[in-house]
């Protein structure tokens, strides 16, 4: 297995990515995995849209579906980019925190700590946006793919909760305590939004007899 390079994360074969995650190395860790799961959710949502585009019984919704396809393409790319940024941010925190006190390079630690909180917050926000998108897609997509849309929503909500794990732990070490408290408040709001949206999407995706 080659050395892990965060900037190449989006180009790794799945098996190699899993091997890097399993390795005794701080990166890629939970943050990168959370964001990659969100990207999988976006990709699965794209599949649902792909099977809905061109359907005669959904003709009235084609413009909305085309917009959704473009949005999900961007969301998938964003979440993969954030997975890379998370691995880079945590790797930098890990490296700088091991330097001896007085080392001039430690001056970059506060900025690294900030990124280690703000990146998973961005992941959470992107995943909540995905859930909102899936909510809107449920009534206008191919019902044969609604189990896939429900799974996509579950992955997105899991990304929200997983992102919160990283915000919570990294905020503890952020020397800017007021900024850390604001980040935690934002985390709570995103957690609430995700938890409220998922059951709505699930309900929309399930046959009436199964609700």
PDB file of C-alpha atoms in Angstrom:
ATOM      1  CA  UNK A   1       0.000   0.000   0.000  1.00  0.00           C
ATOM      2  CA  UNK A   2       1.378   3.390  -1.001  1.00  0.00           C
ATOM      3  CA  UNK A   3       1.781   6.243   1.475  1.00  0.00           C
ATOM      4  CA  UNK A   4      -1.494   8.091   2.139  1.00  0.00           C
ATOM      5  CA  UNK A   5      -1.702  11.535   0.584  1.00  0.00           C
ATOM      6  CA  UNK A   6      -4.784  13.507   1.580  1.00  0.00           C
ATOM      7  CA  UNK A   7      -4.842  15.422  -1.690  1.00  0.00           C
ATOM      8  CA  UNK A   8      -5.268  12.122  -3.564  1.00  0.00           C
ATOM      9  CA  UNK A   9      -8.106  10.798  -1.413  1.00  0.00           C
ATOM     10  CA  UNK A  10     -10.756  11.255  -4.099  1.00  0.00           C
ATOM     11  CA  UNK A  11      -8.738   9.202  -6.573  1.00  0.00           C
ATOM     12  CA  UNK A  12      -7.998   6.185  -4.369  1.00  0.00           C
ATOM     13  CA  UNK A  13      -9.565   2.827  -5.269  1.00  0.00           C
ATOM     14  CA  UNK A  14     -12.092   1.841  -2.609  1.00  0.00           C
ATOM     15  CA  UNK A  15     -10.037  -1.070  -1.337  1.00  0.00           C
ATOM     16  CA  UNK A  16      -6.972   1.102  -0.908  1.00  0.00           C
ATOM     17  CA  UNK A  17      -8.969   3.792   0.867  1.00  0.00           C
ATOM     18  CA  UNK A  18     -10.327   1.206   3.297  1.00  0.00           C
ATOM     19  CA  UNK A  19      -6.802  -0.056   3.931  1.00  0.00           C
ATOM     20  CA  UNK A  20      -5.613   3.476   4.723  1.00  0.00           C
ATOM     21  CA  UNK A  21      -8.542   3.995   7.095  1.00  0.00           C
ATOM     22  CA  UNK A  22      -7.758   0.707   8.849  1.00  0.00           C
ATOM     23  CA  UNK A  23      -4.043   1.468   9.188  1.00  0.00           C
ATOM     24  CA  UNK A  24      -2.395   2.653  12.400  1.00  0.00           C
ATOM     25  CA  UNK A  25      -2.283   6.263  11.257  1.00  0.00           C
ATOM     26  CA  UNK A  26      -4.189   9.380  12.380  1.00  0.00           C
ATOM     27  CA  UNK A  27      -5.322  10.128   8.825  1.00  0.00           C
ATOM     28  CA  UNK A  28      -7.631   9.424   7.168  1.00  0.00           C
ATOM     29  CA  UNK A  29      -9.736   9.175  10.301  1.00  0.00           C
ATOM     30  CA  UNK A  30     -13.338   9.607  11.329  1.00  0.00           C
ATOM     31  CA  UNK A  31     -13.719  13.071   9.853  1.00  0.00           C
ATOM     32  CA  UNK A  32     -12.647  12.061   6.365  1.00  0.00           C
ATOM     33  CA  UNK A  33     -14.769   8.910   6.600  1.00  0.00           C
ATOM     34  CA  UNK A  34     -17.827  10.951   7.653  1.00  0.00           C
ATOM     35  CA  UNK A  35     -17.465  13.272   4.687  1.00  0.00           C
ATOM     36  CA  UNK A  36     -16.883  10.378   2.279  1.00  0.00           C
ATOM     37  CA  UNK A  37     -20.090   8.759   3.537  1.00  0.00           C
ATOM     38  CA  UNK A  38     -21.911  12.003   2.772  1.00  0.00           C
ATOM     39  CA  UNK A  39     -20.468  11.931  -0.738  1.00  0.00           C
ATOM     40  CA  UNK A  40     -21.795   8.372  -1.119  1.00  0.00           C
ATOM     41  CA  UNK A  41     -25.222   9.625  -0.064  1.00  0.00           C
ATOM     42  CA  UNK A  42     -25.062  12.371  -2.674  1.00  0.00           C
ATOM     43  CA  UNK A  43     -24.027   9.856  -5.339  1.00  0.00           C
ATOM     44  CA  UNK A  44     -26.890   7.538  -4.408  1.00  0.00           C
ATOM     45  CA  UNK A  45     -29.295  10.459  -4.622  1.00  0.00           C
ATOM     46  CA  UNK A  46     -27.915  11.158  -8.089  1.00  0.00           C
ATOM     47  CA  UNK A  47     -28.741   7.611  -9.124  1.00  0.00           C
ATOM     48  CA  UNK A  48     -32.348   8.140  -8.065  1.00  0.00           C
ATOM     49  CA  UNK A  49     -32.507  11.328 -10.107  1.00  0.00           C
ATOM     50  CA  UNK A  50     -30.910   9.601 -13.111  1.00  0.00           C
ATOM     51  CA  UNK A  51     -33.667   6.978 -13.080  1.00  0.00           C
ATOM     52  CA  UNK A  52     -36.293   9.736 -12.840  1.00  0.00           C
ATOM     53  CA  UNK A  53     -35.066  11.937 -15.681  1.00  0.00           C
ATOM     54  CA  UNK A  54     -36.897  11.169 -18.926  1.00  0.00           C
ATOM     55  CA  UNK A  55     -39.787   9.337 -17.253  1.00  0.00           C
ATOM     56  CA  UNK A  56     -43.077  10.245 -18.942  1.00  0.00           C
ATOM     57  CA  UNK A  57     -45.038  10.190 -15.703  1.00  0.00           C
ATOM     58  CA  UNK A  58     -42.542  12.666 -14.201  1.00  0.00           C
ATOM     59  CA  UNK A  59     -42.415  15.004 -17.212  1.00  0.00           C
ATOM     60  CA  UNK A  60     -43.711  17.955 -15.220  1.00  0.00           C
ATOM     61  CA  UNK A  61     -40.784  17.644 -12.823  1.00  0.00           C
ATOM     62  CA  UNK A  62     -37.950  17.446 -15.369  1.00  0.00           C
ATOM     63  CA  UNK A  63     -36.631  21.009 -14.769  1.00  0.00           C
ATOM     64  CA  UNK A  64     -36.514  20.383 -11.005  1.00  0.00           C
ATOM     65  CA  UNK A  65     -34.810  17.035 -11.553  1.00  0.00           C
ATOM     66  CA  UNK A  66     -32.196  18.588 -13.817  1.00  0.00           C
ATOM     67  CA  UNK A  67     -31.464  21.201 -11.156  1.00  0.00           C
ATOM     68  CA  UNK A  68     -31.230  18.428  -8.560  1.00  0.00           C
ATOM     69  CA  UNK A  69     -28.787  16.473 -10.723  1.00  0.00           C
ATOM     70  CA  UNK A  70     -26.517  19.518 -10.999  1.00  0.00           C
ATOM     71  CA  UNK A  71     -26.789  20.226  -7.263  1.00  0.00           C
ATOM     72  CA  UNK A  72     -25.951  16.647  -6.280  1.00  0.00           C
ATOM     73  CA  UNK A  73     -22.933  16.655  -8.577  1.00  0.00           C
ATOM     74  CA  UNK A  74     -21.645  19.739  -6.754  1.00  0.00           C
ATOM     75  CA  UNK A  75     -22.510  18.313  -3.332  1.00  0.00           C
ATOM     76  CA  UNK A  76     -20.642  15.091  -4.037  1.00  0.00           C
ATOM     77  CA  UNK A  77     -17.552  17.024  -5.157  1.00  0.00           C
ATOM     78  CA  UNK A  78     -17.775  19.334  -2.128  1.00  0.00           C
ATOM     79  CA  UNK A  79     -17.983  16.476   0.342  1.00  0.00           C
ATOM     80  CA  UNK A  80     -15.019  14.717  -1.234  1.00  0.00           C
ATOM     81  CA  UNK A  81     -13.060  17.969  -1.076  1.00  0.00           C
ATOM     82  CA  UNK A  82     -14.005  18.361   2.588  1.00  0.00           C
ATOM     83  CA  UNK A  83     -12.876  14.786   3.268  1.00  0.00           C
ATOM     84  CA  UNK A  84      -9.467  15.767   1.933  1.00  0.00           C
ATOM     85  CA  UNK A  85      -9.462  19.017   3.917  1.00  0.00           C
ATOM     86  CA  UNK A  86     -10.389  17.164   7.105  1.00  0.00           C
ATOM     87  CA  UNK A  87      -7.513  14.729   6.700  1.00  0.00           C
ATOM     88  CA  UNK A  88      -5.131  17.614   6.025  1.00  0.00           C
ATOM     89  CA  UNK A  89      -6.409  19.690   8.966  1.00  0.00           C
ATOM     90  CA  UNK A  90      -6.179  16.905  11.507  1.00  0.00           C
ATOM     91  CA  UNK A  91      -2.820  15.795  10.150  1.00  0.00           C
ATOM     92  CA  UNK A  92      -1.507  19.316  10.674  1.00  0.00           C
ATOM     93  CA  UNK A  93      -2.879  19.544  14.222  1.00  0.00           C
ATOM     94  CA  UNK A  94      -1.364  16.162  15.039  1.00  0.00           C
ATOM     95  CA  UNK A  95       2.041  17.143  13.667  1.00  0.00           C
ATOM     96  CA  UNK A  96       2.205  20.626  15.222  1.00  0.00           C
ATOM     97  CA  UNK A  97       1.009  19.518  18.657  1.00  0.00           C
ATOM     98  CA  UNK A  98       3.911  17.062  18.876  1.00  0.00           C
ATOM     99  CA  UNK A  99       6.500  19.805  18.419  1.00  0.00           C
ATOM    100  CA  UNK A 100       8.302  21.007  21.567  1.00  0.00           C
ATOM    101  CA  UNK A 101       7.135  24.205  23.231  1.00  0.00           C
ATOM    102  CA  UNK A 102       8.991  27.154  21.765  1.00  0.00           C
ATOM    103  CA  UNK A 103       9.283  25.653  18.298  1.00  0.00           C
ATOM    104  CA  UNK A 104       8.380  28.511  15.904  1.00  0.00           C
ATOM    105  CA  UNK A 105       6.252  26.191  13.789  1.00  0.00           C
ATOM    106  CA  UNK A 106       3.804  25.866  16.685  1.00  0.00           C
ATOM    107  CA  UNK A 107       2.633  29.364  15.795  1.00  0.00           C
ATOM    108  CA  UNK A 108       0.487  27.679  13.156  1.00  0.00           C
ATOM    109  CA  UNK A 109      -1.330  25.533  15.722  1.00  0.00           C
ATOM    110  CA  UNK A 110      -4.281  27.903  16.413  1.00  0.00           C
ATOM    111  CA  UNK A 111      -5.094  28.083  12.711  1.00  0.00           C
ATOM    112  CA  UNK A 112      -4.862  24.299  12.436  1.00  0.00           C
ATOM    113  CA  UNK A 113      -7.170  23.941  15.458  1.00  0.00           C
ATOM    114  CA  UNK A 114      -9.672  26.289  13.821  1.00  0.00           C
ATOM    115  CA  UNK A 115      -9.677  24.249  10.602  1.00  0.00           C
ATOM    116  CA  UNK A 116     -10.104  21.011  12.569  1.00  0.00           C
ATOM    117  CA  UNK A 117     -13.413  22.388  13.892  1.00  0.00           C
ATOM    118  CA  UNK A 118     -14.663  24.376  10.926  1.00  0.00           C
ATOM    119  CA  UNK A 119     -14.159  21.626   8.345  1.00  0.00           C
ATOM    120  CA  UNK A 120     -16.427  19.080  10.080  1.00  0.00           C
ATOM    121  CA  UNK A 121     -18.940  21.884  10.658  1.00  0.00           C
ATOM    122  CA  UNK A 122     -18.951  22.467   6.905  1.00  0.00           C
ATOM    123  CA  UNK A 123     -19.439  18.726   6.391  1.00  0.00           C
ATOM    124  CA  UNK A 124     -22.441  18.794   8.732  1.00  0.00           C
ATOM    125  CA  UNK A 125     -23.954  21.776   6.912  1.00  0.00           C
ATOM    126  CA  UNK A 126     -23.493  20.101   3.522  1.00  0.00           C
ATOM    127  CA  UNK A 127     -25.160  16.926   4.804  1.00  0.00           C
ATOM    128  CA  UNK A 128     -28.138  18.858   6.199  1.00  0.00           C
ATOM    129  CA  UNK A 129     -28.514  20.510   2.799  1.00  0.00           C
ATOM    130  CA  UNK A 130     -28.519  17.031   1.246  1.00  0.00           C
ATOM    131  CA  UNK A 131     -31.370  15.991   3.528  1.00  0.00           C
ATOM    132  CA  UNK A 132     -33.379  19.032   2.474  1.00  0.00           C
ATOM    133  CA  UNK A 133     -32.751  18.141  -1.160  1.00  0.00           C
ATOM    134  CA  UNK A 134     -33.829  14.534  -0.627  1.00  0.00           C
ATOM    135  CA  UNK A 135     -37.000  15.744   1.083  1.00  0.00           C
ATOM    136  CA  UNK A 136     -37.901  17.703  -2.033  1.00  0.00           C
ATOM    137  CA  UNK A 137     -36.980  14.824  -4.331  1.00  0.00           C
ATOM    138  CA  UNK A 138     -39.168  12.208  -2.674  1.00  0.00           C
ATOM    139  CA  UNK A 139     -42.454  13.344  -4.285  1.00  0.00           C
ATOM    140  CA  UNK A 140     -40.979  13.851  -7.773  1.00  0.00           C
ATOM    141  CA  UNK A 141     -38.768  10.799  -8.304  1.00  0.00           C
ATOM    142  CA  UNK A 142     -39.228   7.236  -9.476  1.00  0.00           C
ATOM    143  CA  UNK A 143     -40.967   5.350  -6.658  1.00  0.00           C
ATOM    144  CA  UNK A 144     -39.032   2.201  -7.583  1.00  0.00           C
ATOM    145  CA  UNK A 145     -35.895   3.966  -6.321  1.00  0.00           C
ATOM    146  CA  UNK A 146     -37.338   5.339  -3.076  1.00  0.00           C
ATOM    147  CA  UNK A 147     -35.549   2.746  -0.962  1.00  0.00           C
ATOM    148  CA  UNK A 148     -32.296   4.076  -2.445  1.00  0.00           C
ATOM    149  CA  UNK A 149     -33.342   7.643  -1.670  1.00  0.00           C
ATOM    150  CA  UNK A 150     -34.130   6.623   1.900  1.00  0.00           C
ATOM    151  CA  UNK A 151     -30.688   5.028   2.223  1.00  0.00           C
ATOM    152  CA  UNK A 152     -29.108   8.205   0.816  1.00  0.00           C
ATOM    153  CA  UNK A 153     -30.930  10.204   3.481  1.00  0.00           C
ATOM    154  CA  UNK A 154     -29.780   7.830   6.226  1.00  0.00           C
ATOM    155  CA  UNK A 155     -26.183   8.254   5.055  1.00  0.00           C
ATOM    156  CA  UNK A 156     -26.568  12.029   5.023  1.00  0.00           C
ATOM    157  CA  UNK A 157     -27.966  12.100   8.563  1.00  0.00           C
ATOM    158  CA  UNK A 158     -25.212   9.757   9.729  1.00  0.00           C
ATOM    159  CA  UNK A 159     -22.739  12.237   8.246  1.00  0.00           C
ATOM    160  CA  UNK A 160     -24.317  15.009  10.314  1.00  0.00           C
ATOM    161  CA  UNK A 161     -23.963  13.013  13.535  1.00  0.00           C
ATOM    162  CA  UNK A 162     -20.476  11.788  12.677  1.00  0.00           C
ATOM    163  CA  UNK A 163     -19.379  15.328  11.858  1.00  0.00           C
ATOM    164  CA  UNK A 164     -20.614  16.408  15.278  1.00  0.00           C
ATOM    165  CA  UNK A 165     -18.310  13.859  16.913  1.00  0.00           C
ATOM    166  CA  UNK A 166     -15.331  15.606  15.350  1.00  0.00           C
ATOM    167  CA  UNK A 167     -16.539  19.124  16.100  1.00  0.00           C
ATOM    168  CA  UNK A 168     -17.104  18.173  19.716  1.00  0.00           C
ATOM    169  CA  UNK A 169     -13.718  16.577  20.317  1.00  0.00           C
ATOM    170  CA  UNK A 170     -11.679  19.115  18.348  1.00  0.00           C
ATOM    171  CA  UNK A 171     -13.423  22.111  19.934  1.00  0.00           C
ATOM    172  CA  UNK A 172     -12.102  20.967  23.321  1.00  0.00           C
ATOM    173  CA  UNK A 173      -8.558  21.752  22.204  1.00  0.00           C
ATOM    174  CA  UNK A 174      -9.260  25.020  20.378  1.00  0.00           C
ATOM    175  CA  UNK A 175      -7.510  27.762  22.316  1.00  0.00           C
ATOM    176  CA  UNK A 176     -10.066  30.363  21.117  1.00  0.00           C
ATOM    177  CA  UNK A 177     -12.762  29.402  23.598  1.00  0.00           C
ATOM    178  CA  UNK A 178     -15.379  31.913  22.432  1.00  0.00           C
ATOM    179  CA  UNK A 179     -15.049  30.656  18.856  1.00  0.00           C
ATOM    180  CA  UNK A 180     -15.236  27.074  20.115  1.00  0.00           C
ATOM    181  CA  UNK A 181     -18.477  27.816  21.966  1.00  0.00           C
ATOM    182  CA  UNK A 182     -20.004  29.378  18.846  1.00  0.00           C
ATOM    183  CA  UNK A 183     -18.988  26.330  16.845  1.00  0.00           C
ATOM    184  CA  UNK A 184     -20.623  24.014  19.384  1.00  0.00           C
ATOM    185  CA  UNK A 185     -23.854  26.028  19.216  1.00  0.00           C
ATOM    186  CA  UNK A 186     -23.808  25.742  15.429  1.00  0.00           C
ATOM    187  CA  UNK A 187     -23.154  22.024  15.777  1.00  0.00           C
ATOM    188  CA  UNK A 188     -26.223  21.630  18.004  1.00  0.00           C
ATOM    189  CA  UNK A 189     -28.415  23.474  15.497  1.00  0.00           C
ATOM    190  CA  UNK A 190     -27.215  21.289  12.623  1.00  0.00           C
ATOM    191  CA  UNK A 191     -27.723  18.122  14.664  1.00  0.00           C
ATOM    192  CA  UNK A 192     -31.300  19.197  15.397  1.00  0.00           C
ATOM    193  CA  UNK A 193     -31.971  20.000  11.738  1.00  0.00           C
ATOM    194  CA  UNK A 194     -30.656  16.627  10.607  1.00  0.00           C
ATOM    195  CA  UNK A 195     -32.555  14.675  13.252  1.00  0.00           C
ATOM    196  CA  UNK A 196     -35.804  16.435  12.336  1.00  0.00           C
ATOM    197  CA  UNK A 197     -35.424  16.043   8.569  1.00  0.00           C
ATOM    198  CA  UNK A 198     -34.499  12.348   8.325  1.00  0.00           C
ATOM    199  CA  UNK A 199     -37.824  10.881   9.545  1.00  0.00           C
ATOM    200  CA  UNK A 200     -39.688  13.191   7.170  1.00  0.00           C
ATOM    201  CA  UNK A 201     -37.717  11.866   4.197  1.00  0.00           C
ATOM    202  CA  UNK A 202     -38.120   8.279   5.415  1.00  0.00           C
ATOM    203  CA  UNK A 203     -41.862   8.744   5.684  1.00  0.00           C
ATOM    204  CA  UNK A 204     -42.075  10.185   2.181  1.00  0.00           C
ATOM    205  CA  UNK A 205     -40.071   7.287   0.753  1.00  0.00           C
ATOM    206  CA  UNK A 206     -41.978   4.418   2.320  1.00  0.00           C
ATOM    207  CA  UNK A 207     -45.169   2.852   0.902  1.00  0.00           C
ATOM    208  CA  UNK A 208     -48.277   3.964   2.778  1.00  0.00           C
ATOM    209  CA  UNK A 209     -48.841   0.510   4.285  1.00  0.00           C
ATOM    210  CA  UNK A 210     -45.329   0.553   5.806  1.00  0.00           C
ATOM    211  CA  UNK A 211     -45.558   3.967   7.480  1.00  0.00           C
TER     212      UNK A 211
END
